[in-house]
Amino acid sequence: MAPLCPLEREWRAPQATRAACREHSTGWLTIKVRARIFNHMVESTSDRLDAVFRALADPTRRAMVRSLSRQPRSVGELAEPFEISLAAASKHIKVLEGAGLVQRDVQGRTHVCRLDARPLHAGMEWMRHYEQFWNQRLDALETLLREEDREHAARKAPARKPAAIKPMRSNRSKR
């Protein structure tokens, strides 16, 4: 069986196009196909998001990201605040690189790391979706606490004394 042309594999071209691809090995280069919108971002978002959250799950890596947010640093500078070897720091950096959060430039013998915060945006968008549930619960909690404060204030308020009744002067005393 002939190997699949790229149109067959990736674009899922219509039957006629696939047949043309089989007849002409370069058909996929010249045949116009109604382009399908295929969102690669949706397909790869889950893997990227998993990698970002996996990378940020470790406190050492979070501290490294925080440090890199201030300025680019060498591997040695990233390892310095922790009692870890350069090899261990390098493993943490590789995880951050795998998530796309860190880019490393080799300058001679020095590896300089800098933060690439773009993958954090996908994580933020994911969390923003769930923010609505937090806000609803926080609003409900605020309402409940305000009601309790009002009830507590009402119980603490001193009971009003009935207004003193002044004795009425009788008209007889004026005489």
mmCIF file of C-alpha atoms in Angstrom:
data_model
loop_
_atom_site.group_PDB
_atom_site.id
_atom_site.type_symbol
_atom_site.label_atom_id
_atom_site.label_comp_id
_atom_site.label_asym_id
_atom_site.label_seq_id
_atom_site.Cartn_x
_atom_site.Cartn_y
_atom_site.Cartn_z
ATOM 1 C CA MET A 1 0.000 0.000 0.000
ATOM 2 C CA ALA A 2 1.237 3.463 -0.907
ATOM 3 C CA PRO A 3 2.244 5.700 1.953
ATOM 4 C CA LEU A 4 -0.225 8.360 2.950
ATOM 5 C CA CYS A 5 0.370 11.828 1.664
ATOM 6 C CA PRO A 6 0.335 14.638 4.212
ATOM 7 C CA LEU A 7 -3.161 15.647 3.132
ATOM 8 C CA GLU A 8 -4.500 12.242 4.022
ATOM 9 C CA ARG A 9 -2.751 12.128 7.341
ATOM 10 C CA GLU A 10 -3.264 15.647 8.601
ATOM 11 C CA TRP A 11 -6.051 17.312 6.692
ATOM 12 C CA ARG A 12 -8.311 14.356 6.110
ATOM 13 C CA ALA A 13 -8.827 15.452 2.544
ATOM 14 C CA PRO A 14 -11.962 14.513 0.614
ATOM 15 C CA GLN A 15 -12.019 11.210 -1.279
ATOM 16 C CA ALA A 16 -11.198 12.773 -4.698
ATOM 17 C CA THR A 17 -8.199 14.548 -3.299
ATOM 18 C CA ARG A 18 -6.957 11.418 -1.623
ATOM 19 C CA ALA A 19 -7.245 9.549 -4.926
ATOM 20 C CA ALA A 20 -5.296 12.325 -6.659
ATOM 21 C CA CYS A 21 -2.659 12.058 -4.010
ATOM 22 C CA ARG A 22 -2.274 8.376 -4.703
ATOM 23 C CA GLU A 23 -1.890 8.952 -8.454
ATOM 24 C CA HIS A 24 0.490 11.872 -8.209
ATOM 25 C CA SER A 25 3.074 11.742 -5.512
ATOM 26 C CA THR A 26 3.360 15.522 -5.462
ATOM 27 C CA GLY A 27 -0.377 16.092 -5.681
ATOM 28 C CA TRP A 28 -0.556 17.270 -2.142
ATOM 29 C CA LEU A 29 1.642 20.217 -3.105
ATOM 30 C CA THR A 30 -0.605 21.512 -5.900
ATOM 31 C CA ILE A 31 -4.143 20.418 -5.165
ATOM 32 C CA LYS A 32 -6.146 22.984 -3.305
ATOM 33 C CA VAL A 33 -8.238 21.564 -0.566
ATOM 34 C CA ARG A 34 -10.894 23.356 1.281
ATOM 35 C CA ALA A 35 -9.021 24.151 4.409
ATOM 36 C CA ARG A 36 -10.438 22.782 7.578
ATOM 37 C CA ILE A 37 -9.898 24.698 10.674
ATOM 38 C CA PHE A 38 -7.947 22.525 12.960
ATOM 39 C CA ASN A 39 -6.996 24.059 16.214
ATOM 40 C CA HIS A 40 -3.673 22.606 17.252
ATOM 41 C CA MET A 41 -3.836 24.668 20.400
ATOM 42 C CA VAL A 42 -6.842 22.708 21.666
ATOM 43 C CA GLU A 43 -5.128 19.404 20.964
ATOM 44 C CA SER A 44 -1.883 20.307 22.627
ATOM 45 C CA THR A 45 -3.249 22.492 25.407
ATOM 46 C CA SER A 46 -3.928 19.605 27.727
ATOM 47 C CA ASP A 47 -0.380 18.253 27.454
ATOM 48 C CA ARG A 48 1.120 21.698 27.849
ATOM 49 C CA LEU A 49 -1.143 22.512 30.735
ATOM 50 C CA ASP A 50 -0.214 19.237 32.425
ATOM 51 C CA ALA A 51 3.467 20.044 31.952
ATOM 52 C CA VAL A 52 3.043 23.556 33.370
ATOM 53 C CA PHE A 53 1.175 22.382 36.446
ATOM 54 C CA ARG A 54 3.593 19.471 36.923
ATOM 55 C CA ALA A 55 6.516 21.886 36.755
ATOM 56 C CA LEU A 56 4.922 24.315 39.179
ATOM 57 C CA ALA A 57 3.963 21.572 41.639
ATOM 58 C CA ASP A 58 7.448 21.610 43.130
ATOM 59 C CA PRO A 59 8.332 24.454 45.542
ATOM 60 C CA THR A 60 11.945 24.591 44.331
ATOM 61 C CA ARG A 61 10.835 25.077 40.747
ATOM 62 C CA ARG A 62 8.299 27.725 41.794
ATOM 63 C CA ALA A 63 11.072 29.571 43.597
ATOM 64 C CA MET A 64 13.240 29.307 40.485
ATOM 65 C CA VAL A 65 10.423 30.750 38.365
ATOM 66 C CA ARG A 66 10.011 33.572 40.896
ATOM 67 C CA SER A 67 13.746 34.258 40.757
ATOM 68 C CA LEU A 68 13.760 34.217 36.966
ATOM 69 C CA SER A 69 10.849 36.653 36.885
ATOM 70 C CA ARG A 70 13.233 39.282 38.241
ATOM 71 C CA GLN A 71 16.117 38.655 35.813
ATOM 72 C CA PRO A 72 17.856 35.914 33.835
ATOM 73 C CA ARG A 73 20.166 33.776 35.976
ATOM 74 C CA SER A 74 22.807 31.125 35.540
ATOM 75 C CA VAL A 75 22.208 27.567 36.717
ATOM 76 C CA GLY A 76 24.573 28.209 39.635
ATOM 77 C CA GLU A 77 22.640 31.318 40.672
ATOM 78 C CA LEU A 78 19.391 29.360 40.522
ATOM 79 C CA ALA A 79 20.847 26.547 42.659
ATOM 80 C CA GLU A 80 22.471 28.881 45.200
ATOM 81 C CA PRO A 81 19.478 29.553 47.508
ATOM 82 C CA PHE A 82 18.817 25.834 47.854
ATOM 83 C CA GLU A 83 21.019 23.151 49.265
ATOM 84 C CA ILE A 84 21.063 21.192 46.050
ATOM 85 C CA SER A 85 23.789 20.195 43.629
ATOM 86 C CA LEU A 86 24.139 21.743 40.200
ATOM 87 C CA ALA A 87 22.983 18.451 38.716
ATOM 88 C CA ALA A 88 19.790 18.560 40.787
ATOM 89 C CA ALA A 89 19.237 22.198 39.817
ATOM 90 C CA SER A 90 19.759 21.240 36.193
ATOM 91 C CA LYS A 91 17.077 18.550 36.496
ATOM 92 C CA HIS A 92 14.632 21.097 37.891
ATOM 93 C CA ILE A 93 15.498 23.471 35.052
ATOM 94 C CA LYS A 94 14.946 20.701 32.498
ATOM 95 C CA VAL A 95 11.444 20.164 33.870
ATOM 96 C CA LEU A 96 10.801 23.902 33.567
ATOM 97 C CA GLU A 97 12.205 23.836 30.025
ATOM 98 C CA GLY A 98 9.964 20.893 29.176
ATOM 99 C CA ALA A 99 6.968 22.933 30.260
ATOM 100 C CA GLY A 100 8.196 25.819 28.130
ATOM 101 C CA LEU A 101 8.643 28.066 31.146
ATOM 102 C CA VAL A 102 12.412 28.470 30.875
ATOM 103 C CA GLN A 103 14.697 29.025 27.944
ATOM 104 C CA ARG A 104 18.382 28.337 28.334
ATOM 105 C CA ASP A 105 21.148 30.101 26.434
ATOM 106 C CA VAL A 106 24.653 28.704 26.501
ATOM 107 C CA GLN A 107 27.245 31.452 26.718
ATOM 108 C CA GLY A 108 30.612 29.733 26.763
ATOM 109 C CA ARG A 109 30.559 27.492 29.810
ATOM 110 C CA THR A 110 27.699 29.332 31.433
ATOM 111 C CA HIS A 111 24.083 28.344 30.965
ATOM 112 C CA VAL A 112 21.851 31.375 31.381
ATOM 113 C CA CYS A 113 18.182 30.729 32.009
ATOM 114 C CA ARG A 114 15.402 33.169 31.404
ATOM 115 C CA LEU A 115 11.700 32.948 32.066
ATOM 116 C CA ASP A 116 9.193 32.506 29.270
ATOM 117 C CA ALA A 117 5.895 33.226 30.960
ATOM 118 C CA ARG A 118 3.689 32.522 27.934
ATOM 119 C CA PRO A 119 2.758 28.973 29.017
ATOM 120 C CA LEU A 120 1.541 30.403 32.324
ATOM 121 C CA HIS A 121 -1.207 32.147 30.382
ATOM 122 C CA ALA A 122 -2.847 28.810 29.545
ATOM 123 C CA GLY A 123 -2.764 27.873 33.226
ATOM 124 C CA MET A 124 -4.242 31.219 34.158
ATOM 125 C CA GLU A 125 -7.024 30.806 31.602
ATOM 126 C CA TRP A 126 -7.787 27.365 32.973
ATOM 127 C CA MET A 127 -8.010 28.704 36.515
ATOM 128 C CA ARG A 128 -10.013 31.737 35.404
ATOM 129 C CA HIS A 129 -12.759 29.383 34.233
ATOM 130 C CA TYR A 130 -13.106 28.085 37.792
ATOM 131 C CA GLU A 131 -12.819 31.532 39.346
ATOM 132 C CA GLN A 132 -16.549 32.037 38.797
ATOM 133 C CA PHE A 133 -17.284 29.248 41.260
ATOM 134 C CA TRP A 134 -14.982 30.779 43.858
ATOM 135 C CA ASN A 135 -16.625 34.172 43.409
ATOM 136 C CA GLN A 136 -20.105 32.704 43.849
ATOM 137 C CA ARG A 137 -19.073 30.960 47.041
ATOM 138 C CA LEU A 138 -17.245 34.008 48.344
ATOM 139 C CA ASP A 139 -20.309 36.171 47.645
ATOM 140 C CA ALA A 140 -22.497 33.673 49.513
ATOM 141 C CA LEU A 141 -20.044 33.682 52.427
ATOM 142 C CA GLU A 142 -20.013 37.486 52.477
ATOM 143 C CA THR A 143 -23.815 37.591 52.566
ATOM 144 C CA LEU A 144 -23.904 35.045 55.402
ATOM 145 C CA LEU A 145 -21.288 36.920 57.432
ATOM 146 C CA ARG A 146 -23.106 40.230 56.978
ATOM 147 C CA GLU A 147 -26.364 38.672 58.185
ATOM 148 C CA GLU A 148 -24.602 37.243 61.240
ATOM 149 C CA ASP A 149 -23.045 40.635 61.989
ATOM 150 C CA ARG A 150 -26.448 42.300 61.808
ATOM 151 C CA GLU A 151 -28.000 39.688 64.114
ATOM 152 C CA HIS A 152 -25.097 39.976 66.544
ATOM 153 C CA ALA A 153 -25.359 43.766 66.572
ATOM 154 C CA ALA A 154 -29.098 43.575 67.155
ATOM 155 C CA ARG A 155 -28.608 41.283 70.186
ATOM 156 C CA LYS A 156 -25.919 43.517 71.683
ATOM 157 C CA ALA A 157 -27.801 46.780 71.255
ATOM 158 C CA PRO A 158 -29.193 47.948 74.599
ATOM 159 C CA ALA A 159 -32.852 47.558 74.989
ATOM 160 C CA ARG A 160 -34.639 50.843 74.634
ATOM 161 C CA LYS A 161 -36.124 52.151 77.767
ATOM 162 C CA PRO A 162 -39.635 53.302 77.386
ATOM 163 C CA ALA A 163 -39.818 57.028 77.265
ATOM 164 C CA ALA A 164 -40.435 58.561 80.658
ATOM 165 C CA ILE A 165 -43.951 59.682 81.071
ATOM 166 C CA LYS A 166 -44.170 63.128 82.449
ATOM 167 C CA PRO A 167 -46.951 63.610 84.891
ATOM 168 C CA MET A 168 -49.539 65.833 83.502
ATOM 169 C CA ARG A 169 -50.272 68.947 85.383
ATOM 170 C CA SER A 170 -53.682 69.180 86.358
ATOM 171 C CA ASN A 171 -55.546 72.378 85.812
ATOM 172 C CA ARG A 172 -56.602 72.419 89.443
ATOM 173 C CA SER A 173 -53.152 73.334 90.755
ATOM 174 C CA LYS A 174 -53.079 76.534 88.691
ATOM 175 C CA ARG A 175 -56.033 77.915 90.510
#
